Amino acid sequence: MKTVFKIENLDLFYGEFQALKNISLEIEKNQVTALIGPSGCGKSTFLRCLNRMNDLIESCKIMGDVAYHDENVYDRDYDVIGLRTKVGMVFQNPNPFPMSIYDNIAYGPRCQGIKDKKRLDEIVHTSLEKAALIDEVKDRLNDSAMGLSGGQQQRLCIARAIAMEPEVILMDEPTSALDPIATLKIEELMNDLKKDYTIVIVTHSMQQAARISDKTAFFLMGELIEVDSTDTIFTQPKNQKTEDYITGRFG
Amino acid sequence: MSNKRKRIDLLYQGLTYFASSIAVIALSMIFIYVFRNGSDLLDFGLLVNDYHAEYYNADIEGNITYSTTPAPDGLEDNMYYSDKWGIAFEDTENREGKNVIRVVYIAEDSPMRDLNDKNNETSDTFGIEEGNIVTAIKFDDKASALPIYGAEHMINELDASDDFREIVFTSLGGGIRGSIISTLYVIGMSLLFSLPIGVFTAIYLNEFAPKNRVTNTLRSMVEVLTGVPSIIFGLMGLAVFVPLTVRYTSATSGNLISGSLTLGVILLPVIIRATEESLKVVPDALRNASLALGANHTQTTFKVVLPNALPGIMTATLLAIGRIIGESAALIFAIGTAVKDDISIFGKSTTLAVHIWSLMTDEPANIELASTIAVVILLIVLILNISVKLISMRYRKRYE
Ligand SMILES: Nc1ncnc2c1ncn2[C@@H]1O[C@H](COP(=O)(O)OP(=O)(O)O)[C@@H](O)[C@H]1O
Ligand SMILES: [Mg+2]
């Protein structure tokens, strides 16, 4: 199996506070990797290392290796923009731009200099198709994205990420702001998407991790306690803390 | 204990009622005063007429064909008509409050429509027009008919004569077209200067500038500038912009450009702050979404952040226009106080607010016309405020 991300000895500080402690982890191609753990354990922080969104936080200092296809993304002259076009991100709260549905999806490609109307039309359509949103919005592509429901907005954000033709999609609790039905739709969607994309998903819900992921990593207080195939983690965890967490004894 | 609490609550409540009623009373008194004094003169003519009356001396040449049109319907008691000359006069007051005789009607076939302009012999279509003020009709064989004797006397004198030597009349004057146009020019030019600079400065401060002491100092300097009285900016305009424009343009003293630049400087801090406020409220979630899609900082700023701040910037602009319309202190220095009808951006001129100032420093003060201009200003401000509301409402509908 091909490794997409290889993280080695990653330490991360917010000022004095160490949020990630010596993390080593590999992300495999076309797999869904779930990051679980109680809140504040550093899941989002870890996820943001993969597309360098932590750069925006001034107090944040990083040590160690985050290798994307064998290149450390934290090298001084690494092409961050290029990284972010290959590694897309979906946030916890749906955050469509206050523009039309079409413009939302065309935004990324346009920023990369794609202007050809036909090409953009095509990108918008295939992205919406892949995000299972096309039927709901095909007659109102020029309406504001703000008029969509929460679940639709989140699928739009997924479509927006897909429009960049990324290799990896990072998702930070993408369903925590959604109702159960919308959540179900997104989970179905993720099952489709893993054929074409490598997905790293932070989730609060162990059921969700169990349902959709191939590999699960359990974080606790900035440490990576255990990582294994999802089946193993949920049936025979090696670490006592993992077992306590998945059996609901804390967290 | 609880009784005491209740009394204190009541006292506080009472204070808020009291304060708000004083505010309401003060505001309504201003409105009532201005409207009572100013509404009489308010008409369309005022807005489109020249301020300075044009003088005409005219006589009538050749064979006169008298009018045959009977008196029109609807002539009021103070209006008098001459069948023979086909013209009606009325006693009225001009915009300065002086008693004058005004032409209220001219028949189609009136000989008064075809006069000879003594000051401009070449003009062949010249005549007296409705709304003109007649200051004298001079006859060969008798004393001149003058306004002090009233419209009835003048029309009788005219009716009794077959000819006259000269008629002297003026346009109505007292209009504020020039001041309105100057105000529009000043609005346009000062925004042209301050809006782009202000908006881009705000973008720099909020989106690009490193978060350090230099930036913060810059920001507090902007804040201080907002509180500086405009008359100080006016002095600066006089000291800097007037000489500058005099040197490099055809201007000879205070002019519209130096005034607009001065106002532009006054507006800069206002626009910078309002824009910064509206940039600050753009959610970081949108910035992150854009960056995560591989957009760079500049693209994020101009494609996502700025459009989202636009309604705030619009509001700032409209408030700035309100400020321009109301400003007088600074402009008295930087533009001058001359009321002009032919507006040139290099020439002296005056905005509506300064026009009020000039009228009130005249001897005697023309309170009526000043109040009328005040009404016009109030109406403009009112319209602006409503537009601000409409814009923000429409925007909210679109994006919520
Ligand atoms: N921008 C930040 N500045 C300082 N501390 C932060 C910041 N973001 C997160 N943290 C801290 O880092 C720890 C991990 O946070 P986070 O990665 O958001 O956890 P999780 O996503 O697992 O809930 C928390 O203790 C949190 O308080
Ligand atoms: Mg989180």
XYZ file of C-alpha atoms and ligand atoms in Angstrom:
679
model
C 0.000 0.000 0.000
C 1.204 3.452 -0.866
C 1.952 5.972 1.857
C 0.760 9.501 1.209
C 1.728 11.190 4.458
C 4.485 10.014 6.699
C 4.599 11.934 9.972
C 7.602 11.400 12.191
C 8.318 12.727 15.681
C 6.007 15.681 15.314
C 5.955 18.130 18.223
C 3.747 21.189 18.175
C 3.640 24.093 20.601
C 1.135 26.885 21.026
C 3.459 29.270 22.801
C 4.547 27.331 25.865
C 1.810 24.771 25.638
C 2.678 21.537 23.875
C -0.388 20.410 21.954
C 1.209 17.484 20.080
C 3.832 15.220 21.551
C 6.103 13.146 19.380
C 3.511 11.932 16.911
C 4.458 9.392 14.262
C 1.822 8.179 11.873
C 1.389 7.087 8.279
C -1.572 7.926 6.090
C -2.248 5.372 3.370
C -3.549 6.125 -0.112
C -7.275 5.643 -0.795
C -7.991 4.841 2.808
C -10.120 6.604 5.341
C -8.084 7.368 8.434
C -10.113 8.421 11.462
C -8.669 10.497 14.273
C -10.544 10.003 17.527
C -10.073 11.154 21.075
C -11.639 13.436 23.675
C -11.932 17.129 22.935
C -8.797 19.170 23.297
C -6.525 16.193 22.669
C -5.057 17.758 19.536
C -6.939 16.081 16.671
C -7.681 19.311 14.833
C -4.203 20.576 15.521
C -2.748 17.451 13.967
C -5.050 17.666 10.966
C -4.035 21.270 10.339
C -0.387 20.202 10.164
C -1.156 18.192 7.056
C -2.084 21.225 4.918
C -0.153 23.738 6.992
C -3.210 25.649 8.126
C -1.395 26.045 11.442
C 0.771 28.625 9.702
C -1.992 31.135 10.354
C -1.680 30.754 14.114
C 1.115 33.015 15.178
C 2.070 31.314 18.425
C 2.348 27.934 16.756
C 5.792 26.257 16.530
C 6.390 22.903 14.897
C 9.220 20.398 15.083
C 9.579 17.073 13.339
C 8.689 15.786 9.907
C 5.452 15.908 7.990
C 6.379 14.243 4.725
C 3.921 14.404 1.848
C 5.185 11.998 -0.805
C 8.578 11.984 0.860
C 8.939 15.743 0.975
C 8.756 17.547 4.279
C 5.997 20.126 3.935
C 7.655 22.202 6.654
C 10.811 22.678 4.603
C 11.600 26.323 4.240
C 10.759 26.754 0.568
C 8.064 24.140 0.300
C 5.204 25.243 -1.989
C 2.339 25.659 0.485
C -0.147 26.750 -2.139
C 0.642 23.644 -4.156
C 0.203 21.520 -1.042
C -3.210 22.994 -0.330
C -4.381 22.365 -3.868
C -3.448 18.681 -3.423
C -4.675 18.401 0.162
C -8.154 19.838 0.525
C -9.966 20.609 3.754
C -13.540 20.526 5.007
C -14.224 22.349 8.244
C -16.386 21.622 11.234
C -18.925 24.320 10.483
C -20.037 24.582 6.867
C -18.363 27.731 5.561
C -19.509 28.397 2.013
C -18.612 31.808 0.616
C -21.522 34.223 0.404
C -21.591 33.877 -3.367
C -23.517 31.729 -5.791
C -23.245 27.953 -5.649
C -21.409 28.039 -8.958
C -18.907 30.647 -7.818
C -18.227 28.744 -4.626
C -17.072 25.729 -6.562
C -15.324 27.669 -9.274
C -13.458 29.704 -6.651
C -10.515 27.353 -6.193
C -9.940 26.626 -9.890
C -10.262 30.337 -10.677
C -7.604 31.140 -8.098
C -5.347 28.752 -9.977
C -5.931 30.772 -13.113
C -8.586 28.704 -14.867
C -10.804 31.157 -16.718
C -12.273 29.109 -19.548
C -16.035 29.072 -19.025
C -16.542 25.611 -20.513
C -13.840 24.105 -18.378
C -15.267 25.734 -15.251
C -18.783 24.536 -16.101
C -17.428 21.044 -16.375
C -15.526 21.239 -13.090
C -18.602 22.584 -11.294
C -20.788 19.805 -12.637
C -18.475 16.906 -11.922
C -17.665 18.232 -8.461
C -21.338 18.568 -7.581
C -21.955 15.112 -8.973
C -19.200 13.585 -6.902
C -20.475 15.380 -3.809
C -23.970 13.968 -4.474
C -25.410 17.461 -4.565
C -26.076 17.914 -8.255
C -29.732 16.844 -8.234
C -30.589 19.242 -5.471
C -28.932 22.329 -6.938
C -28.625 21.938 -10.695
C -31.470 24.380 -11.355
C -30.158 27.053 -9.063
C -26.436 27.184 -9.561
C -26.601 30.958 -9.602
C -28.455 31.252 -6.306
C -26.592 32.169 -3.177
C -25.015 29.228 -1.379
C -26.273 30.720 1.852
C -29.778 29.572 0.938
C -28.826 25.888 1.201
C -29.491 23.784 4.289
C -26.634 22.985 6.644
C -26.122 19.509 5.212
C -26.232 20.817 1.651
C -23.766 23.552 2.569
C -21.372 20.961 3.954
C -21.651 18.864 0.795
C -21.048 22.053 -1.167
C -17.866 22.544 0.839
C -16.878 18.990 -0.050
C -17.644 19.682 -3.701
C -15.588 22.846 -3.450
C -12.652 20.817 -2.174
C -13.165 18.183 -4.872
C -13.097 20.866 -7.557
C -9.382 21.234 -6.924
C -8.917 17.571 -7.862
C -7.032 16.919 -4.645
C -5.410 13.696 -3.618
C -6.246 14.021 0.049
C -9.305 15.473 1.755
C -8.990 16.477 5.390
C -12.261 16.660 7.309
C -12.518 18.141 10.777
C -15.685 16.805 12.409
C -17.623 17.500 9.212
C -20.926 16.259 10.589
C -20.866 17.593 14.137
C -22.958 20.618 13.174
C -25.487 18.565 11.209
C -28.662 16.644 11.967
C -28.678 12.810 11.781
C -30.091 12.608 8.263
C -27.596 15.065 6.844
C -24.883 13.183 8.735
C -25.942 9.916 7.140
C -25.774 11.471 3.677
C -22.263 12.721 4.299
C -21.153 9.353 5.597
C -22.536 7.666 2.469
C -20.732 10.227 0.424
C -17.461 9.482 2.183
C -17.832 5.807 1.372
C -18.073 6.750 -2.315
C -15.234 9.207 -2.134
C -12.661 6.872 -0.699
C -12.349 5.140 -4.093
C -10.828 8.279 -5.516
C -9.438 10.129 -2.533
C -7.418 9.627 0.575
C -9.495 10.860 3.497
C -8.397 11.895 6.962
C -11.353 12.578 9.210
C -11.498 13.881 12.736
C -14.577 12.634 14.458
C -16.113 12.903 17.819
C -18.289 9.889 17.280
C -16.777 6.448 17.626
C -19.672 4.921 15.723
C -18.844 7.155 12.820
C -15.194 6.118 12.955
C -16.242 2.485 13.079
C -18.676 2.874 10.184
C -16.519 4.687 7.692
C -12.826 4.329 8.441
C -10.234 1.750 7.529
C -7.704 2.907 10.063
C -8.194 4.645 13.376
C -5.766 6.710 15.435
C -6.554 7.408 19.064
C -5.217 10.658 20.530
C -5.096 11.596 24.174
C -3.693 14.819 25.608
C -1.468 15.483 22.647
C -0.175 11.958 22.391
C -0.933 9.335 19.829
C -1.877 6.405 22.051
C -2.641 3.791 19.457
C -3.124 3.456 15.723
C -4.313 0.359 13.936
C -6.922 -0.935 11.546
C -10.341 0.201 12.657
C -11.446 -3.377 13.274
C -8.565 -4.028 15.616
C -8.993 -0.766 17.504
C -12.647 -1.421 18.143
C -12.419 -5.156 18.867
C -9.062 -5.776 20.477
C -7.211 -2.575 21.372
C -3.764 -3.131 22.728
C -3.666 -0.133 25.017
C -5.792 0.054 28.155
C -6.504 3.777 27.569
C -7.867 3.040 24.108
C -10.126 0.394 25.499
C -11.346 2.719 28.245
C -12.132 5.368 25.662
C -13.969 3.212 23.150
C -15.963 1.510 25.832
C -17.004 4.940 26.996
C -15.326 4.853 30.355
C -14.008 8.388 29.822
C -14.028 11.131 27.218
C -35.202 46.727 51.214
C -37.156 45.649 48.194
C -39.075 48.905 48.322
C -35.870 50.831 48.167
C -34.719 48.675 45.243
C -37.938 49.456 43.459
C -37.495 53.175 43.969
C -33.957 53.066 42.630
C -35.093 51.098 39.593
C -37.792 53.648 38.974
C -35.306 56.466 39.252
C -32.999 54.899 36.680
C -35.878 54.195 34.345
C -37.094 57.736 34.779
C -33.668 59.039 33.872
C -33.654 57.150 30.594
C -37.127 58.455 29.733
C -36.083 61.979 30.629
C -32.907 61.846 28.574
C -34.635 60.426 25.525
C -37.425 62.977 25.662
C -34.911 65.811 25.776
C -33.157 64.346 22.759
C -36.440 64.021 20.890
C -37.530 67.543 21.798
C -34.202 69.060 20.742
C -34.296 67.253 17.413
C -37.880 68.153 16.662
C -37.256 71.773 17.565
C -34.466 71.979 15.017
C -36.632 70.334 12.380
C -39.652 72.491 13.114
C -37.609 75.683 13.124
C -35.858 74.893 9.882
C -38.979 73.708 8.096
C -41.119 76.625 9.265
C -38.623 79.152 8.045
C -37.528 77.330 5.001
C -40.482 75.577 3.456
C -42.023 78.743 1.887
C -39.165 79.259 -0.509
C -38.717 75.600 -1.301
C -39.669 74.891 -4.880
C -38.143 73.341 -7.930
C -37.076 76.723 -9.287
C -34.906 77.319 -6.268
C -32.953 74.184 -7.012
C -32.311 74.968 -10.670
C -32.037 78.758 -10.716
C -28.959 80.919 -10.676
C -28.135 82.756 -7.517
C -27.145 85.999 -9.176
C -29.953 87.703 -11.057
C -29.297 88.579 -14.691
C -30.174 92.149 -15.677
C -31.862 92.964 -18.983
C -32.675 96.275 -20.626
C -34.995 95.926 -23.565
C -37.103 98.030 -25.880
C -39.615 97.292 -28.531
C -39.072 98.120 -32.177
C -41.110 98.604 -35.304
C -44.849 98.184 -35.584
C -46.333 96.647 -32.513
C -48.982 93.989 -32.941
C -50.929 93.990 -29.733
C -52.214 90.892 -28.085
C -55.817 89.807 -28.443
C -55.754 87.118 -25.802
C -58.245 87.654 -22.983
C -57.207 87.306 -19.343
C -56.427 83.682 -18.507
C -58.352 81.752 -15.874
C -56.946 81.392 -12.438
C -55.469 84.836 -11.953
C -55.387 85.590 -8.252
C -56.251 88.830 -6.486
C -52.719 90.144 -6.504
C -52.264 89.456 -10.205
C -53.063 92.006 -12.888
C -53.412 91.469 -16.621
C -53.099 93.740 -19.579
C -55.235 92.583 -22.560
C -53.343 94.796 -24.909
C -49.861 93.622 -23.952
C -50.864 90.083 -23.057
C -48.905 90.076 -19.846
C -49.776 89.620 -16.166
C -47.830 90.886 -13.156
C -48.117 90.036 -9.495
C -46.925 91.559 -6.265
C -44.683 89.141 -4.474
C -41.470 88.773 -2.537
C -38.245 87.554 -4.021
C -35.999 84.984 -2.283
C -34.228 87.743 -0.390
C -37.592 88.834 1.021
C -37.874 92.107 -0.928
C -41.140 93.234 -2.513
C -40.982 92.815 -6.252
C -43.219 92.576 -9.309
C -43.043 89.291 -11.092
C -44.283 88.263 -14.532
C -46.778 85.457 -13.974
C -48.242 85.023 -17.443
C -47.423 85.960 -21.010
C -49.927 85.313 -23.794
C -48.853 83.454 -26.925
C -49.305 86.552 -29.066
C -47.889 89.036 -26.595
C -45.583 91.633 -28.143
C -43.467 91.253 -25.006
C -42.202 87.975 -26.404
C -40.303 89.799 -29.106
C -38.139 92.481 -27.608
C -34.841 94.000 -28.509
C -32.052 93.260 -26.050
C -30.164 96.513 -25.657
C -27.114 94.804 -24.218
C -26.886 92.243 -26.970
C -28.163 93.613 -30.289
C -27.440 90.442 -32.241
C -29.831 88.218 -30.352
C -33.047 87.912 -32.347
C -35.189 85.671 -30.156
C -35.382 87.675 -27.024
C -38.312 88.422 -24.794
C -39.477 88.670 -21.272
C -40.235 85.332 -19.634
C -42.554 84.099 -16.957
C -40.856 84.361 -13.592
C -38.820 87.453 -14.510
C -38.841 90.364 -12.118
C -39.757 93.751 -13.619
C -37.766 96.566 -12.071
C -38.924 99.451 -14.267
C -40.905 100.349 -17.357
C -39.839 103.693 -18.772
C -42.101 105.749 -21.039
C -41.374 108.694 -23.343
C -44.360 110.719 -22.319
C -44.786 110.046 -18.603
C -43.058 109.005 -15.431
C -41.613 105.502 -15.207
C -43.645 102.721 -13.602
C -41.661 101.410 -10.651
C -42.192 98.460 -8.304
C -42.829 100.677 -5.265
C -46.236 101.606 -6.740
C -47.238 97.974 -7.068
C -48.214 95.623 -9.856
C -51.641 97.130 -10.400
C -50.193 100.575 -11.067
C -47.572 99.165 -13.402
C -50.064 97.177 -15.450
C -52.420 100.201 -15.666
C -49.615 102.434 -16.862
C -48.639 99.862 -19.447
C -52.206 99.293 -20.572
C -52.696 103.012 -21.061
C -49.680 103.313 -23.349
C -49.213 102.244 -26.933
C -45.463 102.097 -26.613
C -42.659 102.287 -24.040
C -39.071 103.390 -24.173
C -37.476 100.704 -22.117
C -38.335 97.785 -19.860
C -35.821 96.734 -17.230
C -36.165 93.278 -15.787
C -34.112 90.588 -14.131
C -34.188 86.887 -13.752
C -35.447 85.737 -10.375
C -32.054 84.891 -8.839
C -31.483 83.558 -5.354
C -31.415 79.992 -6.674
C -28.978 77.500 -5.279
C -28.146 75.515 -8.403
C -24.522 76.627 -8.253
C -24.130 75.578 -4.655
C -25.756 72.229 -5.336
C -23.433 71.563 -8.255
C -20.409 72.615 -6.217
C -21.500 70.310 -3.430
C -21.806 67.427 -5.887
C -18.369 68.203 -7.312
C -16.869 68.319 -3.850
C -18.533 65.029 -2.922
C -17.271 63.345 -6.068
C -13.749 64.683 -5.944
C -13.132 64.200 -2.247
C -14.416 60.619 -2.412
C -12.316 60.002 -5.498
C -9.339 60.899 -3.374
C -10.223 59.470 0.024
C -12.155 56.311 -0.817
C -9.439 54.333 -2.611
C -6.682 55.524 -0.287
C -8.795 54.932 2.798
C -10.012 51.499 1.763
C -6.575 50.297 0.750
C -5.009 51.649 3.926
C -7.617 49.800 5.969
C -6.950 46.618 4.018
C -3.259 47.018 4.658
C -3.744 47.644 8.372
C -6.171 44.799 8.863
C -4.971 42.143 6.445
C -1.328 42.675 5.578
C 0.397 44.736 8.230
C 2.449 42.769 10.745
C 0.803 42.820 14.133
C 3.380 44.931 15.906
C 3.818 48.249 17.595
C 4.301 50.243 14.403
C 0.944 49.079 13.097
C -0.735 49.861 16.367
C 0.797 53.329 16.449
C -0.433 53.948 12.935
C -3.879 52.816 13.963
C -4.028 55.082 16.988
C -2.843 57.995 14.883
C -5.763 57.403 12.557
C -8.006 57.347 15.586
C -6.643 60.650 16.852
C -7.178 62.232 13.442
C -10.871 61.338 13.612
C -11.199 63.601 16.608
C -9.376 66.633 15.224
C -11.743 69.565 14.615
C -12.255 70.170 10.938
C -11.263 73.822 11.124
C -7.698 72.666 11.732
C -7.844 70.630 8.550
C -9.224 73.757 6.918
C -6.117 75.692 7.934
C -4.010 72.903 6.518
C -5.980 73.100 3.296
C -5.334 76.829 3.173
C -1.651 76.375 3.904
C -1.002 73.396 1.645
C -3.655 72.664 -0.939
C -4.575 76.217 -1.917
C -0.982 77.251 -2.732
C -0.453 73.918 -4.446
C -3.462 74.305 -6.715
C -2.724 77.957 -7.330
C 0.749 77.006 -8.420
C -0.102 74.147 -10.731
C -3.543 75.027 -12.078
C -5.330 78.084 -13.339
C -6.765 78.713 -9.872
C -6.026 82.034 -8.235
C -7.301 81.387 -4.717
C -9.327 78.823 -2.806
C -11.025 76.492 -5.292
C -13.062 73.336 -5.561
C -10.011 71.113 -5.880
C -8.248 72.442 -2.803
C -11.538 72.180 -0.922
C -12.097 68.612 -2.059
C -8.574 67.605 -1.113
C -9.019 69.137 2.328
C -12.267 67.269 2.811
C -10.634 64.143 1.463
C -8.069 64.359 4.244
C -10.830 64.857 6.811
C -12.621 61.800 5.459
C -9.570 59.553 5.348
C -9.598 58.519 9.003
C -13.373 58.118 8.926
C -13.190 55.786 5.933
C -10.171 53.894 7.238
C -11.856 53.175 10.530
C -15.214 52.220 9.098
C -13.560 49.939 6.546
C -11.404 48.323 9.208
C -14.466 47.685 11.319
C -16.209 45.986 8.432
C -13.109 43.941 7.591
C -12.849 42.793 11.186
C -16.310 41.290 11.194
C -15.645 39.137 8.138
C -15.497 35.675 9.731
C -12.134 33.919 9.806
C -13.948 30.802 8.621
C -14.163 32.429 5.188
C -10.481 33.354 5.147
C -9.603 29.780 6.149
C -11.899 28.299 3.537
C -10.205 30.353 0.870
C -6.660 29.607 2.019
C -7.419 25.897 2.339
C -8.454 25.955 -1.315
C -4.991 27.044 -2.307
C -5.795 30.731 -2.703
C -2.984 32.999 -1.619
C -3.282 35.822 0.858
C -3.906 38.507 -1.745
C -6.557 36.478 -3.549
C -8.249 35.751 -0.241
C -8.244 39.405 0.694
C -9.582 40.752 -2.568
C -11.923 37.957 -3.619
C -13.424 36.966 -0.292
C -12.734 39.455 2.469
C -13.240 42.685 0.572
C -16.563 41.736 -1.077
C -17.851 40.752 2.329
C -16.834 44.092 3.732
C -18.459 46.056 0.896
C -21.745 46.876 2.628
C -19.753 48.291 5.522
C -17.673 50.324 3.118
C -20.843 51.550 1.399
C -22.228 52.678 4.709
C -18.960 54.417 5.443
C -19.138 56.163 2.082
C -22.645 57.390 2.655
C -21.738 58.635 6.104
C -18.748 60.357 4.552
C -21.023 62.065 2.043
C -23.155 63.208 4.938
C -20.063 64.662 6.518
C -19.123 66.464 3.293
C -22.560 67.969 2.939
C -22.494 69.226 6.483
C -18.938 70.536 6.559
C -18.507 74.296 6.525
C -15.665 75.329 8.812
C -12.881 73.719 6.812
C -14.315 74.752 3.469
C -14.627 78.430 4.290
C -10.841 78.506 4.090
C -10.195 75.963 1.426
C -12.829 76.839 -1.161
C -13.913 80.303 -0.228
C -17.359 81.668 0.316
C -18.221 83.163 -3.041
C -21.583 81.987 -4.287
C -21.117 81.152 -7.959
C -23.403 80.141 -10.787
C -20.815 79.021 -13.321
C -18.910 76.278 -11.593
C -15.332 75.520 -12.517
C -13.265 73.133 -10.455
C -10.410 75.598 -10.451
C -12.654 78.479 -9.435
C -14.001 79.832 -6.211
C -17.301 78.448 -5.226
C -19.307 77.350 -2.256
C -21.106 74.281 -1.033
C -24.594 74.326 0.420
C -23.366 74.435 3.995
C -20.985 77.304 3.302
C -23.761 79.034 1.385
C -25.797 79.003 4.583
C -22.856 80.465 6.405
C -22.506 83.268 3.841
C -26.200 84.074 3.948
C -26.134 84.307 7.708
C -23.097 86.576 7.757
C -24.697 88.913 5.202
C -26.129 92.154 6.495
C -29.014 91.637 7.058
C -28.927 87.878 7.464
C -31.223 86.022 5.102
C -32.681 83.511 7.515
C -35.387 82.354 5.141
C -33.113 81.287 2.313
C -30.607 79.842 4.794
C -33.359 77.734 6.320
C -34.482 76.626 2.894
C -30.980 75.430 2.102
C -30.996 73.726 5.480
C -34.173 71.931 4.431
C -32.481 70.826 1.214
C -29.505 69.547 3.210
C -31.774 67.755 5.657
C -33.616 66.107 2.784
C -30.369 64.959 1.181
C -29.151 63.554 4.494
C -32.488 61.845 5.004
C -32.343 60.244 1.570
C -28.782 59.100 2.264
C -29.776 57.535 5.537
C -32.642 55.685 3.964
C -30.319 54.406 1.245
C -27.886 53.137 3.869
C -30.714 51.231 5.514
C -31.948 49.821 2.214
C -28.508 48.703 1.131
C -27.742 46.923 4.360
C -31.203 45.353 4.381
C -30.865 44.065 0.853
C -27.443 42.744 1.576
C -28.606 40.929 4.673
C -31.410 39.322 2.722
C -28.983 38.054 0.140
C -26.520 36.484 2.470
C -28.416 35.271 5.502
N -4.882 28.616 18.251
C -4.576 28.043 19.417
N -3.829 28.714 20.309
C -3.519 28.158 21.490
N -3.927 26.960 21.888
C -4.689 26.229 21.037
C -5.052 26.749 19.767
N -5.833 25.843 19.131
C -5.932 24.793 19.979
N -5.255 25.032 21.114
C -5.110 24.104 22.245
O -4.530 22.923 21.766
C -5.162 21.791 22.303
C -5.680 20.918 21.190
O -6.691 21.573 20.525
P -7.457 20.946 19.286
O -6.474 20.468 18.313
O -8.441 21.921 18.803
O -8.198 19.713 19.950
P -9.351 18.773 19.370
O -9.565 19.116 17.962
O -8.860 17.404 19.577
O -10.551 19.040 20.209
C -6.265 22.304 23.214
O -5.806 22.249 24.547
C -6.466 23.703 22.781
O -6.825 24.504 23.876
Mg -11.270 19.923 16.996
